[in-house]
XYZ file of N, CA and C in Angstrom:
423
model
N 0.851 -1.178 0.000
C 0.000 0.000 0.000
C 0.899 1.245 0.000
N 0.356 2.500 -1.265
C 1.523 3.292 -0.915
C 0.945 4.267 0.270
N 1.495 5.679 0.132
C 1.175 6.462 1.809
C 0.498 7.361 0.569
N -0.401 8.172 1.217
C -1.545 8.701 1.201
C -1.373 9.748 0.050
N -2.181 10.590 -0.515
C -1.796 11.596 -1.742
C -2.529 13.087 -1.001
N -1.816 13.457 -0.697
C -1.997 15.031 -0.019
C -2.027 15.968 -0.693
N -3.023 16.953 -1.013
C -2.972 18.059 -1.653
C -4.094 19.527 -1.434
N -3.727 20.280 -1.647
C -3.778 21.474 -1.186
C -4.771 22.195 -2.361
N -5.929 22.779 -2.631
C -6.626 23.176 -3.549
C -7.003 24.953 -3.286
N -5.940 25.837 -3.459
C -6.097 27.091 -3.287
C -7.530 27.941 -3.971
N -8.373 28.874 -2.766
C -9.040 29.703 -3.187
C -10.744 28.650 -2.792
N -11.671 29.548 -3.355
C -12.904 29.065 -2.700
C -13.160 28.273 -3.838
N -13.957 27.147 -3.188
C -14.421 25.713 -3.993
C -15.844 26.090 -4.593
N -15.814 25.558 -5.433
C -17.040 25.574 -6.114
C -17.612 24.249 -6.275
N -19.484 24.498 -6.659
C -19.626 22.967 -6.678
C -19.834 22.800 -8.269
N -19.886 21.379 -8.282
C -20.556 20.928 -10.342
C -21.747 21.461 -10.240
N -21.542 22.593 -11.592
C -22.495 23.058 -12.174
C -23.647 22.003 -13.080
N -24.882 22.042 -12.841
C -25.500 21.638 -14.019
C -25.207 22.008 -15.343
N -25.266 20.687 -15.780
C -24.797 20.951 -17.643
C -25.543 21.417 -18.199
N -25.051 22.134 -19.084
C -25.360 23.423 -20.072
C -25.575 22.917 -21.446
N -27.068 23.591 -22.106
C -26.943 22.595 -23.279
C -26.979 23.981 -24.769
N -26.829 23.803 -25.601
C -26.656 24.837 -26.989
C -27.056 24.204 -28.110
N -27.903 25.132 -28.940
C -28.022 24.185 -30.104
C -27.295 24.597 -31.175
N -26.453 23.514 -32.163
C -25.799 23.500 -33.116
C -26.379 22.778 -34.115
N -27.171 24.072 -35.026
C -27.760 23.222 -36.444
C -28.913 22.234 -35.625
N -28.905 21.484 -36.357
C -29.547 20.070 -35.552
C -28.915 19.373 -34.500
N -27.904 20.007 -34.034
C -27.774 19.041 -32.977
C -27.837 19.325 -31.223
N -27.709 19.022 -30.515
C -28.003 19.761 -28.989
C -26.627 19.535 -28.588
N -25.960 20.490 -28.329
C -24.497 20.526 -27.689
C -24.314 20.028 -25.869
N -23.729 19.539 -25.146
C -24.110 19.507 -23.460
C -22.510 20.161 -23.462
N -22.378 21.310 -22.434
C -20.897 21.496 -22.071
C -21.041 22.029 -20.469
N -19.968 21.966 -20.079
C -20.064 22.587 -18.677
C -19.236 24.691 -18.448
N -20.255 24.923 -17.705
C -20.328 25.984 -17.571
C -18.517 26.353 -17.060
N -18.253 27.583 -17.807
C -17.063 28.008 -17.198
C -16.299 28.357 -16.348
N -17.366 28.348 -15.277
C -16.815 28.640 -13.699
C -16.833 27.494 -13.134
N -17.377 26.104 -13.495
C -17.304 24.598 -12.810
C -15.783 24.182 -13.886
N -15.501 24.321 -14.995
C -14.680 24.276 -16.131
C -13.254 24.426 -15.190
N -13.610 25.866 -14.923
C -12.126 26.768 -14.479
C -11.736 25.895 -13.154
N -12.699 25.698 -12.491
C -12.534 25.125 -11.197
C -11.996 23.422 -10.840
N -12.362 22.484 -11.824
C -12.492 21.267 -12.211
C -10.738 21.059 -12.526
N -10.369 22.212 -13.763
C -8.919 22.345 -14.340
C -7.970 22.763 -13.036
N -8.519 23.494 -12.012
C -7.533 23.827 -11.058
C -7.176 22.716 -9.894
N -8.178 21.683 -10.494
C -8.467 20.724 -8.612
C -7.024 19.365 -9.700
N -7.487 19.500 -11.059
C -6.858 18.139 -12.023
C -4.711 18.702 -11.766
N -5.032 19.978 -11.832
C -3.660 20.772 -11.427
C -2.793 20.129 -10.631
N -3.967 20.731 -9.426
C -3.014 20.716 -8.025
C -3.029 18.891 -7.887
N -3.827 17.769 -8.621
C -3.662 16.209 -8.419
C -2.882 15.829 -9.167
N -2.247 16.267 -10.186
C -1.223 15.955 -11.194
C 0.107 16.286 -10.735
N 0.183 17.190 -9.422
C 1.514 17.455 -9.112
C 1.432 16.762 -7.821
N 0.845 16.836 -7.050
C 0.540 15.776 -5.709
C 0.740 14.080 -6.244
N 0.792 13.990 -7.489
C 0.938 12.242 -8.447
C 2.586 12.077 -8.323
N 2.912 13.365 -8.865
C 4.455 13.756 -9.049
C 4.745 12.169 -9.933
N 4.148 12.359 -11.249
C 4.663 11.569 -12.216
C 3.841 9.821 -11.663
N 3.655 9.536 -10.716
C 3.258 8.130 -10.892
C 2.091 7.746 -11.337
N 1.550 6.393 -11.659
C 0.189 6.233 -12.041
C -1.146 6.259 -11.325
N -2.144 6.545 -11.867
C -3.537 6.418 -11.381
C -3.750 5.506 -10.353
N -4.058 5.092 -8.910
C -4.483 4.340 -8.280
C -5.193 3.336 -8.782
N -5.523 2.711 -8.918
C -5.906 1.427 -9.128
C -7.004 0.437 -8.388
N -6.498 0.480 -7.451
C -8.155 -0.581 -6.228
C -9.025 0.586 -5.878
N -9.747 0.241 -4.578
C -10.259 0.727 -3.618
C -9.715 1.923 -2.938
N -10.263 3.283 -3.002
C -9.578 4.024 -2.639
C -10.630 4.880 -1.438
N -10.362 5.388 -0.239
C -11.028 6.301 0.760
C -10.636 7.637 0.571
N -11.092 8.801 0.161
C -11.174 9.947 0.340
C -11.653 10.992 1.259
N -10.705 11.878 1.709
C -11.462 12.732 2.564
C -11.372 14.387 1.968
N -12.119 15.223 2.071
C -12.018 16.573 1.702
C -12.636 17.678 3.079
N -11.405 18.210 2.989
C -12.128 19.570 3.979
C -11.906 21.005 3.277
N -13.114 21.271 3.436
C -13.220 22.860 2.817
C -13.428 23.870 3.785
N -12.210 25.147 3.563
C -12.192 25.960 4.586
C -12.917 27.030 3.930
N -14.192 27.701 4.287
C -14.870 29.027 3.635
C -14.183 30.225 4.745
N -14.690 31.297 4.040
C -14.166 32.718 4.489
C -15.606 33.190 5.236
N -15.315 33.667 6.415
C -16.299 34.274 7.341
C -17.076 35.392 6.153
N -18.253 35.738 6.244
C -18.886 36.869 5.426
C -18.213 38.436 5.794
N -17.633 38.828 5.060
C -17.372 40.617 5.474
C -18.072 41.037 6.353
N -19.440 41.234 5.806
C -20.439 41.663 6.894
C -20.803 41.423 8.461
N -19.811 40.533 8.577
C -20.487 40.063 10.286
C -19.202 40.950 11.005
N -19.908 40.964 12.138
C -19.642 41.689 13.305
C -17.761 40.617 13.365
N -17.220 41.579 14.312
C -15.654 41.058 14.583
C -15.726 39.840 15.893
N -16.991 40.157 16.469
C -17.490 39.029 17.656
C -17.495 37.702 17.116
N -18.652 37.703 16.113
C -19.369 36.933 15.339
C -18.289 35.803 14.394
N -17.208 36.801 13.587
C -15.877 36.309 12.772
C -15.586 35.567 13.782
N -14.884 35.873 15.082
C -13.674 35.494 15.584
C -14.359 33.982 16.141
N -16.024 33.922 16.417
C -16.684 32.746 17.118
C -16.327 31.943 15.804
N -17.002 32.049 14.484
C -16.588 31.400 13.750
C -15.388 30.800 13.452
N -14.252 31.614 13.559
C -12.749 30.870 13.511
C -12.615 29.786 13.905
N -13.003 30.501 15.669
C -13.114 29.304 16.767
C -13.469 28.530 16.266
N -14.301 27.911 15.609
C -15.574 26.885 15.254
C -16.830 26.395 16.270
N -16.853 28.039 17.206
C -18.033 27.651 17.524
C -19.543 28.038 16.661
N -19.129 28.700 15.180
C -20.594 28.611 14.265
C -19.993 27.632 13.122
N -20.744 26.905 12.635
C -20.447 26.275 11.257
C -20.576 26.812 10.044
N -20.585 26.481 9.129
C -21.185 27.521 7.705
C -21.842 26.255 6.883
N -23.566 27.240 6.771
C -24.181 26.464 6.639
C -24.851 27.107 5.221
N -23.857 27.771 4.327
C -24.002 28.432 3.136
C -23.777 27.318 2.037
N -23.589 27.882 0.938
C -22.894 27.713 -0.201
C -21.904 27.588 0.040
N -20.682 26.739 -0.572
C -20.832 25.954 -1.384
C -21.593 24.550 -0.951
N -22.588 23.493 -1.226
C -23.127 22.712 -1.201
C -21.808 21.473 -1.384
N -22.319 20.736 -0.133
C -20.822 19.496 -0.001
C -20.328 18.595 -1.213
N -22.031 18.248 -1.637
C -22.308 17.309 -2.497
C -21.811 17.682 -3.715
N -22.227 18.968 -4.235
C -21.643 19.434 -5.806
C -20.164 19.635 -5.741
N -19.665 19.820 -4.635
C -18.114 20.324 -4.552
C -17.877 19.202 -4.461
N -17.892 17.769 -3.533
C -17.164 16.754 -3.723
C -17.211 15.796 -5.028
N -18.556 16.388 -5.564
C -18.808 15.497 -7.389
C -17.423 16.138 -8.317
N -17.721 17.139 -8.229
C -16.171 18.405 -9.425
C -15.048 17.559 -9.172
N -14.655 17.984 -7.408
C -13.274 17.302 -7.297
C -13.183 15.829 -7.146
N -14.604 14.650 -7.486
C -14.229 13.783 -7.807
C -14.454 13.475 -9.154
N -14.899 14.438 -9.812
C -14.569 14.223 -11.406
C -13.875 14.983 -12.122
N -12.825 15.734 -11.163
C -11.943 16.130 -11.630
C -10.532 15.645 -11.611
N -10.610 14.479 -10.973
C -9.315 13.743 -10.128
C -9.527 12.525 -10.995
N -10.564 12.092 -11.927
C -10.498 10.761 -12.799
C -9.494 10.613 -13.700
N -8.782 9.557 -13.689
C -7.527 9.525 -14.603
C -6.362 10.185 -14.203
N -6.290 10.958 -13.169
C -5.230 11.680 -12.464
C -4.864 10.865 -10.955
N -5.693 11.198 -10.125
C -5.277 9.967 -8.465
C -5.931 9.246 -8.667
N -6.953 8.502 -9.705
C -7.518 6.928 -9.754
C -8.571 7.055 -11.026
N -8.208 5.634 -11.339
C -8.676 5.646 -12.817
C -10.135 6.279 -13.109
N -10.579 6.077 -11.716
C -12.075 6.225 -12.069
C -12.646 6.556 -10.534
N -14.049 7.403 -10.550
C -13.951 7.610 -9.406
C -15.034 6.584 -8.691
N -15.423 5.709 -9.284
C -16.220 4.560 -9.107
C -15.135 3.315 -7.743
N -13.993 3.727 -8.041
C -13.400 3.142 -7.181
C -13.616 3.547 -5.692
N -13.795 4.859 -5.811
C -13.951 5.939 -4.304
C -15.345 4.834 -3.682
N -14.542 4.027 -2.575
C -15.496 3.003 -1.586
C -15.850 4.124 -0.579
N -15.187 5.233 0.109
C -15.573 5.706 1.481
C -14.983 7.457 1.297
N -15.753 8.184 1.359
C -15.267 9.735 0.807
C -16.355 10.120 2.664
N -15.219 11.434 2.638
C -15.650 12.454 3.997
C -15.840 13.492 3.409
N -16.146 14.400 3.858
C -16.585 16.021 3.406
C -17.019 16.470 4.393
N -16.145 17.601 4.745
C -16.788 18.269 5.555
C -16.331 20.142 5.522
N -16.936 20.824 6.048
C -16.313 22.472 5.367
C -16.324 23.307 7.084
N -15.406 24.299 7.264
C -14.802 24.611 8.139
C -15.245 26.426 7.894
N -14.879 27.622 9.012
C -14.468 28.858 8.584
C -13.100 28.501 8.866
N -12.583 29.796 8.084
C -10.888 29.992 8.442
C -10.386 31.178 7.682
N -9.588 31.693 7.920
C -8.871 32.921 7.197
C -8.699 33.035 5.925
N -8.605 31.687 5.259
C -8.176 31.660 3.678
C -9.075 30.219 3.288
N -9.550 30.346 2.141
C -10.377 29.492 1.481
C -9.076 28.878 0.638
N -9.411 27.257 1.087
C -9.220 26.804 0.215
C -9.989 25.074 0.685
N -8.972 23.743 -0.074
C -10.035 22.709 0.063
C -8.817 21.731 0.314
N -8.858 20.701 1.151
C -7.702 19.743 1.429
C -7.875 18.892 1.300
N -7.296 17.979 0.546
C -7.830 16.555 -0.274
C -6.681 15.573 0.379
N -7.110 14.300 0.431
C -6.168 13.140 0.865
C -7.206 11.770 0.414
N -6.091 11.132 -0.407
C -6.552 10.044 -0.814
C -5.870 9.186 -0.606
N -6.446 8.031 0.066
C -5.456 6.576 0.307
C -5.771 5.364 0.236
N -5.002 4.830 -1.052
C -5.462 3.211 -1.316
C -5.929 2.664 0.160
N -7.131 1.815 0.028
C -7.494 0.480 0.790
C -7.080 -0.689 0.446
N -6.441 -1.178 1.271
C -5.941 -2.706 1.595
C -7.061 -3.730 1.367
């Protein structure tokens, strides 16, 4: 078994957008919107250098993701600093479910062939000073 794939996903997460459809002539185009696009290309980034050259995982793999959001401007300096603490949660946007679909279909063919392998995924989202999203993936035995 190798040791775990750690990586670091700078800036606020977004979730998978519903697909977008266009018509061409007769035909119906499906593409994904450019802000799930931009976001999808940045998560395949930061898993292609966390690979550092080796291959796609292969078995059974457990995933965990934590997403750190940014307190709202608007709240009081009381209110921020409880949040830091983690005595409020954030119970906003981004939605767990669409953010962990992107970065697990953005990681296919990069940390495992497929994300059909993913047996046991965590998610969970945090406040903190800087947005970003922390990924760790580790073959199962």
């Amino acid at each position: 078994m190798s040791a775990p794939i750690l990586f670091c996903i700078p800036g606020e997460a977004r979730g998978k957008g519903r697909p977008r459809f266009a018509r061409r002539g007769n035909f119906v185009k499906t593409y994904t919107d450019a802000k799930t696009a931009s976001f999808e290309n940045l998560v395949a980034y930061a898993g292609n250098l966390a690979m550092q050259g080796r291959p796609p995982l292969a078995g059974a793999v457990a995933m965990q993701i934590k997403l750190r959001i940014i307190p709202p401007a608007s709240w009081s300096k009381k209110k921020r600093e409880a949040a830091l603490a983690g005595g409020l949660h954030p119970t906003s946007k981004p939605d767990l479910d669409n953010v962990a679909k992107a970065i697990l279909d953005a990681l296919n063919g990069i940390c495992f062939i497929d994300d059909k392998q993913v047996i046991s995924l965590s998610v969970s989202k945090s406040y903190a000073e800087a947005a970003d999203a922390m990924v760790s993936i580790e073959e199962v035995a």
